[in-house]
CSV table of C-alpha atoms and ligand atoms in Angstrom, one decimal:
chain,number,residue,atom,x,y,z
A,39,MET,CA,28.7,144.6,-20.5
A,40,ASN,CA,30.3,147.8,-21.8
A,41,ASP,CA,28.3,148.9,-24.9
A,42,SER,CA,30.0,152.2,-25.4
A,43,ILE,CA,30.8,153.0,-29.0
A,44,ARG,CA,34.6,152.9,-29.6
A,45,LEU,CA,35.7,155.9,-31.6
A,46,GLY,CA,38.8,156.4,-33.7
A,47,VAL,CA,39.3,160.0,-34.5
A,48,LEU,CA,41.3,161.0,-37.6
A,49,VAL,CA,42.9,164.4,-38.0
A,50,SER,CA,45.3,165.8,-40.7
A,51,GLY,CA,47.8,168.6,-40.8
A,52,ARG,CA,48.4,170.9,-37.9
A,53,GLY,CA,44.7,171.6,-37.1
A,54,ARG,CA,43.5,173.0,-33.8
A,55,GLY,CA,41.7,169.9,-32.6
A,56,THR,CA,38.8,171.7,-31.0
A,57,ASN,CA,36.2,169.2,-32.2
A,58,LEU,CA,38.2,166.4,-30.7
A,59,GLN,CA,38.3,168.4,-27.5
A,60,ALA,CA,34.6,168.8,-27.5
A,61,ILE,CA,34.2,165.0,-27.9
A,62,LEU,CA,36.7,164.3,-25.2
A,63,ASP,CA,34.9,166.7,-22.8
A,64,ALA,CA,31.5,165.2,-23.6
A,65,CYS,CA,32.9,161.8,-22.9
A,66,ALA,CA,34.5,162.9,-19.6
A,67,ARG,CA,31.1,164.5,-18.5
A,68,GLY,CA,29.3,161.2,-19.4
A,69,GLU,CA,27.1,163.0,-21.9
A,70,THR,CA,27.8,160.5,-24.7
A,71,LYS,CA,28.2,156.7,-24.4
A,72,ALA,CA,31.0,156.9,-27.0
A,73,GLN,CA,34.6,156.6,-26.0
A,74,VAL,CA,37.6,157.8,-27.9
A,75,VAL,CA,40.1,154.9,-28.0
A,76,VAL,CA,42.6,156.3,-30.5
A,77,VAL,CA,43.4,159.5,-32.3
A,78,ILE,CA,45.4,159.1,-35.5
A,79,SER,CA,47.1,162.2,-36.9
A,80,THR,CA,49.1,162.7,-40.1
A,81,HIS,CA,51.3,165.3,-38.3
A,82,PRO,CA,53.0,165.2,-34.9
A,83,GLU,CA,52.3,168.8,-34.2
A,84,ALA,CA,48.5,168.7,-34.6
A,85,GLY,CA,46.6,170.2,-31.7
A,86,ALA,CA,44.6,167.0,-31.5
A,87,VAL,CA,47.7,165.0,-30.5
A,88,GLU,CA,48.4,167.1,-27.5
A,89,ARG,CA,44.8,167.2,-26.5
A,90,ALA,CA,44.4,163.4,-26.8
A,91,ARG,CA,47.5,162.7,-24.6
A,92,ARG,CA,46.3,165.2,-22.0
A,93,HIS,CA,43.2,162.9,-21.7
A,94,ASN,CA,45.3,159.8,-21.6
A,95,VAL,CA,44.0,158.7,-25.0
A,96,GLU,CA,46.4,157.0,-27.4
A,97,ALA,CA,47.6,159.3,-30.2
A,98,LEU,CA,49.4,157.7,-33.2
A,99,ILE,CA,51.2,159.6,-35.9
A,100,ILE,CA,50.8,158.0,-39.3
A,101,ASP,CA,52.4,160.1,-42.0
A,102,PRO,CA,51.0,159.3,-45.5
A,103,LYS,CA,54.3,160.4,-47.0
A,104,GLN,CA,56.0,157.4,-45.4
A,105,PHE,CA,54.0,155.1,-47.7
A,106,ALA,CA,54.7,154.2,-51.3
A,107,ALA,CA,51.0,154.5,-52.2
A,108,PRO,CA,47.9,156.0,-50.6
A,109,GLU,CA,46.3,152.6,-50.4
A,110,ASP,CA,49.2,151.4,-48.3
A,111,TYR,CA,48.7,154.3,-45.9
A,112,GLU,CA,45.0,153.6,-45.7
A,113,ARG,CA,45.6,149.8,-45.2
A,114,GLU,CA,47.8,150.8,-42.2
A,115,LEU,CA,45.0,153.1,-40.9
A,116,THR,CA,42.4,150.2,-41.2
A,117,GLN,CA,44.8,147.8,-39.4
A,118,ARG,CA,45.4,150.2,-36.5
A,119,LEU,CA,41.7,151.0,-36.1
A,120,ARG,CA,40.7,147.3,-36.2
A,121,GLU,CA,43.4,146.4,-33.7
A,122,ARG,CA,41.7,148.8,-31.3
A,123,GLN,CA,38.3,147.5,-32.2
A,124,VAL,CA,37.1,150.8,-33.4
A,125,ASP,CA,33.3,150.9,-34.2
A,126,LEU,CA,33.1,154.4,-35.6
A,127,VAL,CA,35.7,156.5,-37.4
A,128,CYS,CA,35.3,160.3,-36.8
A,129,LEU,CA,36.9,162.8,-39.1
A,130,ALA,CA,37.7,165.9,-37.1
A,131,GLY,CA,39.6,168.3,-39.3
A,132,TYR,CA,40.8,165.5,-41.6
A,133,MET,CA,41.2,167.1,-45.0
A,134,ARG,CA,42.4,164.2,-47.1
A,135,LYS,CA,40.1,162.4,-49.5
A,136,LEU,CA,39.6,158.8,-48.4
A,137,SER,CA,39.8,156.2,-51.2
A,138,PRO,CA,36.7,154.2,-52.2
A,139,LEU,CA,38.5,151.2,-50.8
A,140,PHE,CA,38.7,152.7,-47.3
A,141,VAL,CA,35.2,154.1,-47.5
A,142,ASP,CA,33.9,150.7,-48.5
A,143,ALA,CA,35.7,148.9,-45.7
A,144,TRP,CA,34.1,151.3,-43.2
A,145,ARG,CA,30.8,151.9,-44.9
A,146,ASN,CA,28.3,153.8,-42.6
A,147,ARG,CA,31.1,153.8,-40.0
A,148,ILE,CA,32.8,157.1,-40.9
A,149,LEU,CA,31.4,160.4,-39.7
A,150,ASN,CA,32.5,163.9,-40.7
A,151,ILE,CA,31.6,167.3,-39.5
A,152,HIS,CA,31.2,170.1,-42.1
A,153,PRO,CA,30.9,173.8,-41.2
A,154,ALA,CA,27.8,174.5,-43.3
A,155,LEU,CA,24.3,173.2,-44.0
A,156,LEU,CA,24.9,170.4,-46.5
A,157,PRO,CA,24.1,169.7,-49.3
A,158,ALA,CA,24.8,173.5,-49.8
A,159,PHE,CA,28.4,174.8,-49.6
A,160,GLY,CA,30.1,171.4,-49.7
A,161,GLY,CA,32.4,169.7,-52.1
A,162,GLN,CA,35.9,169.9,-53.2
A,163,GLY,CA,37.6,173.1,-52.1
A,164,MET,CA,34.9,173.9,-49.6
A,165,TYR,CA,36.8,173.9,-46.3
A,166,GLY,CA,37.8,176.4,-43.7
A,167,HIS,CA,37.2,180.0,-44.5
A,168,HIS,CA,36.2,179.2,-48.1
A,169,VAL,CA,33.0,177.8,-46.8
A,170,HIS,CA,32.1,180.9,-44.8
A,171,GLU,CA,33.1,183.3,-47.5
A,172,ALA,CA,30.8,181.4,-50.0
A,173,VAL,CA,27.9,181.5,-47.5
A,174,ILE,CA,28.3,185.3,-46.9
A,175,GLU,CA,28.6,186.0,-50.6
A,176,SER,CA,25.6,183.9,-51.5
A,177,GLY,CA,23.4,186.1,-49.3
A,178,ALA,CA,22.1,183.1,-47.3
A,179,LYS,CA,20.4,184.1,-44.0
A,180,PHE,CA,21.3,180.9,-42.3
A,181,SER,CA,24.3,178.6,-42.1
A,182,GLY,CA,25.2,175.9,-39.6
A,183,ALA,CA,27.0,172.6,-39.1
A,184,THR,CA,26.3,169.1,-40.5
A,185,VAL,CA,27.4,165.7,-39.2
A,186,HIS,CA,27.2,163.2,-42.0
A,187,PHE,CA,28.4,159.8,-43.0
A,188,VAL,CA,31.3,159.8,-45.4
A,189,ASP,CA,30.9,158.2,-48.9
A,190,GLU,CA,33.0,158.3,-52.0
A,191,GLU,CA,32.2,162.0,-52.8
A,192,TYR,CA,33.2,165.1,-50.8
A,193,ASP,CA,30.6,166.2,-48.2
A,194,HIS,CA,28.0,163.9,-49.8
A,195,GLY,CA,27.1,161.0,-47.5
A,196,PRO,CA,23.8,160.7,-45.6
A,197,ILE,CA,23.2,163.5,-43.1
A,198,VAL,CA,23.0,162.5,-39.4
A,199,LEU,CA,22.4,165.8,-37.6
A,200,GLN,CA,22.4,169.5,-38.4
A,201,ALA,CA,22.4,172.7,-36.3
A,202,VAL,CA,21.5,176.1,-37.7
A,203,VAL,CA,23.0,179.5,-37.0
A,204,PRO,CA,21.9,182.9,-38.4
A,205,VAL,CA,24.1,184.9,-40.8
A,206,PHE,CA,24.2,188.6,-39.8
A,207,ASP,CA,24.6,191.5,-42.2
A,208,ASP,CA,27.9,192.5,-40.6
A,209,ASP,CA,29.3,189.0,-40.5
A,210,THR,CA,32.9,188.3,-41.7
A,211,PRO,CA,34.0,184.8,-42.5
A,212,ASP,CA,35.7,184.8,-39.1
A,213,THR,CA,32.7,185.8,-37.0
A,214,LEU,CA,30.5,183.4,-38.9
A,215,ALA,CA,33.1,180.6,-38.5
A,216,ALA,CA,33.1,181.2,-34.7
A,217,ARG,CA,29.3,181.0,-34.4
A,218,VAL,CA,29.3,177.8,-36.5
A,219,LEU,CA,32.2,176.2,-34.5
A,220,GLU,CA,30.3,176.7,-31.3
A,221,GLN,CA,27.5,174.6,-32.7
A,222,GLU,CA,29.9,172.0,-34.1
A,223,HIS,CA,31.2,171.4,-30.6
A,224,LYS,CA,27.7,170.5,-29.4
A,225,LEU,CA,26.6,168.6,-32.5
A,226,TYR,CA,29.4,166.1,-32.9
A,227,PRO,CA,29.2,164.5,-29.5
A,228,GLN,CA,25.4,164.4,-29.8
A,229,ALA,CA,25.6,162.6,-33.1
A,230,GLU,CA,27.9,160.0,-31.8
A,231,GLY,CA,25.7,159.5,-28.7
A,232,ARG,CA,22.7,158.8,-30.9
A,233,LEU,CA,24.3,156.1,-33.0
A,234,HIS,CA,23.7,152.5,-32.1
A,235,ILE,CA,25.7,149.9,-33.9
A,236,GLU,CA,24.5,146.3,-34.2
A,237,GLY,CA,27.0,144.2,-36.0
A,238,ARG,CA,27.6,146.2,-39.2
A,239,ARG,CA,24.3,148.1,-38.9
A,240,VAL,CA,24.2,151.6,-37.7
A,241,LYS,CA,21.0,153.0,-36.3
A,242,ILE,CA,20.4,156.7,-35.4
A,243,LYS,CA,18.2,157.1,-32.3
A,244,GLY,CA,15.8,160.1,-32.2
A,245,ALA,CA,17.2,161.7,-35.3
A,246,SER,CA,15.2,164.5,-36.6
A,247,PRO,CA,15.8,166.7,-39.6
A,248,ASN,CA,15.3,169.8,-37.5
A,249,CYS,CA,17.7,171.8,-35.5
A,250,PRO,CA,18.2,169.9,-32.3
A,251,HIS,CA,18.4,173.0,-30.1
B,387,GRF,C1,36.0,172.2,-38.4
B,387,GRF,O1,35.5,173.4,-38.8
B,387,GRF,C2,35.2,171.1,-39.1
B,387,GRF,O2,33.9,171.5,-39.5
B,387,GRF,C3,36.1,170.9,-40.3
B,387,GRF,O3,37.4,171.1,-39.9
B,387,GRF,C4,37.4,172.0,-38.8
B,387,GRF,C5,38.2,171.3,-37.7
B,387,GRF,O4,38.4,172.2,-36.6
B,387,GRF,N1,35.8,169.6,-40.9
B,387,GRF,P1,39.1,171.7,-35.3
B,387,GRF,O5,40.5,171.2,-35.7
B,387,GRF,O6,38.3,170.6,-34.8
B,387,GRF,O7,39.2,172.9,-34.4
């Protein structure tokens, strides 16, 4: 019996898709028992679309603007994901807020990766370089990456795994972002590999609140 976790990865805009790439690479190396079965992008020119197709993974474009209401768009998302028997939805550079309806339909089955140590430096407007600028300005000595479940609030759901990186005196948002991104690429596939889904219950094996490295 194939007990691999079936992942559906959501991306928005024209993002790079490097986290998706890290997940695909980890799957190809057999490092995680998860398997990407579909990538759904809001935009045809997203880096993730090209990366998925190169790995023979189905990539769908679903443009929210084609739908009369956000709920219709999300209903379509749910339908496509269910058709492919997706167990776990992974947001990888997906910047749109998901509605309570969608979150409820996929409760404890949506993961996100955030480029800081939540619960600090999260919330509305905290994305991309804004996060790293805020970390540097705060004087924090450490930052990192967080994989968490998605709930109705931005960057707020239960934390699955975190990785820590130092913040150096001469860091710019770009140098810090690069150090964090390196950890994101290790962390996301690890988190997926540790989840075990029984019916609607998700269990995290060997999860520890400490840095896993
Ligand atoms: C990552 O920094 C992630 O933490 C955030 O969006 C960015 C996506 O980057 N949620 P990429 O498209 O995976 O390269």
